[in-house]
PDB file of C-alpha atoms in Angstrom:
ATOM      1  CA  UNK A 676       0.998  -0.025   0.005  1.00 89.00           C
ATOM      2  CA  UNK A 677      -2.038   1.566  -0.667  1.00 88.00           C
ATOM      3  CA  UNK A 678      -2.164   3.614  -4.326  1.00 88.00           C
ATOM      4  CA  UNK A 679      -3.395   3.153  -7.985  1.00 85.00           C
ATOM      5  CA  UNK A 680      -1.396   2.373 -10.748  1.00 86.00           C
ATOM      6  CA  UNK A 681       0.591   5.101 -10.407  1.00 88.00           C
ATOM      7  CA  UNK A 682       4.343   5.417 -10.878  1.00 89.00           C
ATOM      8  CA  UNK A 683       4.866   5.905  -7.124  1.00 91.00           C
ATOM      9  CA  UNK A 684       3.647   2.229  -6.688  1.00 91.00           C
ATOM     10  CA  UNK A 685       6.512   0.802  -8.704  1.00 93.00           C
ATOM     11  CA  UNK A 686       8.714   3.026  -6.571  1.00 95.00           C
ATOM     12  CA  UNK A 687       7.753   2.320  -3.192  1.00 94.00           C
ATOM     13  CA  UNK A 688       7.514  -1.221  -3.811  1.00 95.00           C
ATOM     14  CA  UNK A 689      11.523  -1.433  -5.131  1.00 96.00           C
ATOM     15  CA  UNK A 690      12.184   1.257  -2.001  1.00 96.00           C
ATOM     16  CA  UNK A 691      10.531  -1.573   0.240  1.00 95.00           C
ATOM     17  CA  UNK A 692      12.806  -4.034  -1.571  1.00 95.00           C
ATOM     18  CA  UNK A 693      15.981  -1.734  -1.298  1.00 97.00           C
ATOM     19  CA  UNK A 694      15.704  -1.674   2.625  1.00 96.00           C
ATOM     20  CA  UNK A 695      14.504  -5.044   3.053  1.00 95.00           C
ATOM     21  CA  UNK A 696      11.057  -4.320   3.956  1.00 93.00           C
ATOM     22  CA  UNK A 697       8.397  -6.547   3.108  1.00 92.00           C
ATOM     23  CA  UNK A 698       5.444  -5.028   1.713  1.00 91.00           C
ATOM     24  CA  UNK A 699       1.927  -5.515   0.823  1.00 89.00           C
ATOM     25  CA  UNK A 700       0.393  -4.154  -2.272  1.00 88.00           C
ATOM     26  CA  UNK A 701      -4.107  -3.563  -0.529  1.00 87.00           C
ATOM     27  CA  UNK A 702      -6.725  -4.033  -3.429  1.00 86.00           C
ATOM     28  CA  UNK A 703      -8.719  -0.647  -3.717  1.00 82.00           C
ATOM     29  CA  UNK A 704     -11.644  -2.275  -4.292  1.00 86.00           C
ATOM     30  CA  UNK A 705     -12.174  -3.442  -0.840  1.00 87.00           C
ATOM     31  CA  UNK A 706     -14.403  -1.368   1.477  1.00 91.00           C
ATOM     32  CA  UNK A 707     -12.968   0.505   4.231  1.00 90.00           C
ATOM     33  CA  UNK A 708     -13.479  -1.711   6.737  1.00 95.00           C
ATOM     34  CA  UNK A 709     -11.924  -4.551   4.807  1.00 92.00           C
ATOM     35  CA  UNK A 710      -8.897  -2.249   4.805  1.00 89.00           C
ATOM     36  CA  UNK A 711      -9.007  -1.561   8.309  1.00 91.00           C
ATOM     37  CA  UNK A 712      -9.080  -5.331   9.016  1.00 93.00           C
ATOM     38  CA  UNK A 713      -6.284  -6.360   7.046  1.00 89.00           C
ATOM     39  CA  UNK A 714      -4.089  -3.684   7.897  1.00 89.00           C
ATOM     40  CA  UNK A 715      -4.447  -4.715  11.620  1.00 92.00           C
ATOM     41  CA  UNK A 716      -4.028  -7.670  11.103  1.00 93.00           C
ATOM     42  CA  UNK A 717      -0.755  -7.577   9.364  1.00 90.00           C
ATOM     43  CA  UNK A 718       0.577  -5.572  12.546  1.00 90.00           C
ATOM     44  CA  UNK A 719       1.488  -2.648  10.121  1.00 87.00           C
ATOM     45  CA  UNK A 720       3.654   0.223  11.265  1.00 88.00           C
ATOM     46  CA  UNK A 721       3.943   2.184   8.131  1.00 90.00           C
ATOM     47  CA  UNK A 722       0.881   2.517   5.330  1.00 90.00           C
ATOM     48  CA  UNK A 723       2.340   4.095   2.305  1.00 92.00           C
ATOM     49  CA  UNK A 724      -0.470   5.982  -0.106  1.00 90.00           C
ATOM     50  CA  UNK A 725      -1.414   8.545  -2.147  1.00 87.00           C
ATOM     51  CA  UNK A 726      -4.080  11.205  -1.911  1.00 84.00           C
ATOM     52  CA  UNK A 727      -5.389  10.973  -5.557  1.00 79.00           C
ATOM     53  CA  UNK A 728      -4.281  10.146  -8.954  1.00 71.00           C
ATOM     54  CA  UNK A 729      -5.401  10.827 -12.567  1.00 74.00           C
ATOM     55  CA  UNK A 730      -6.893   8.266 -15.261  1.00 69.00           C
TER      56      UNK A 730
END
């Protein structure tokens, strides 16, 4: 799961947690390679996001 604090994160982590998904919440800070490298490396099939937010 890759979002701000927004209320969708609380929601797609339960939704994960309703299906018996596991989930991973990605730090935004990281660069996009970083990203790139974990989500590969967790053998991902579904990245869940957002395309912006406000603060």
């Amino acid at each position: 799961i890759y979002m701000g604090m927004v209320p969708e994160l609380a929601i797609a982590c339960l939704a994960c947690a309703r299906i018996g998904a596991p989930h991973s919440v990605i730090f935004g800070g990281f660069s996009s390679q970083a990203i790139v490298d974990r989500v590969e490396d967790a053998d991902s099939r579904i990245v869940i996001t957002c395309d912006g937010a406000w603060r």
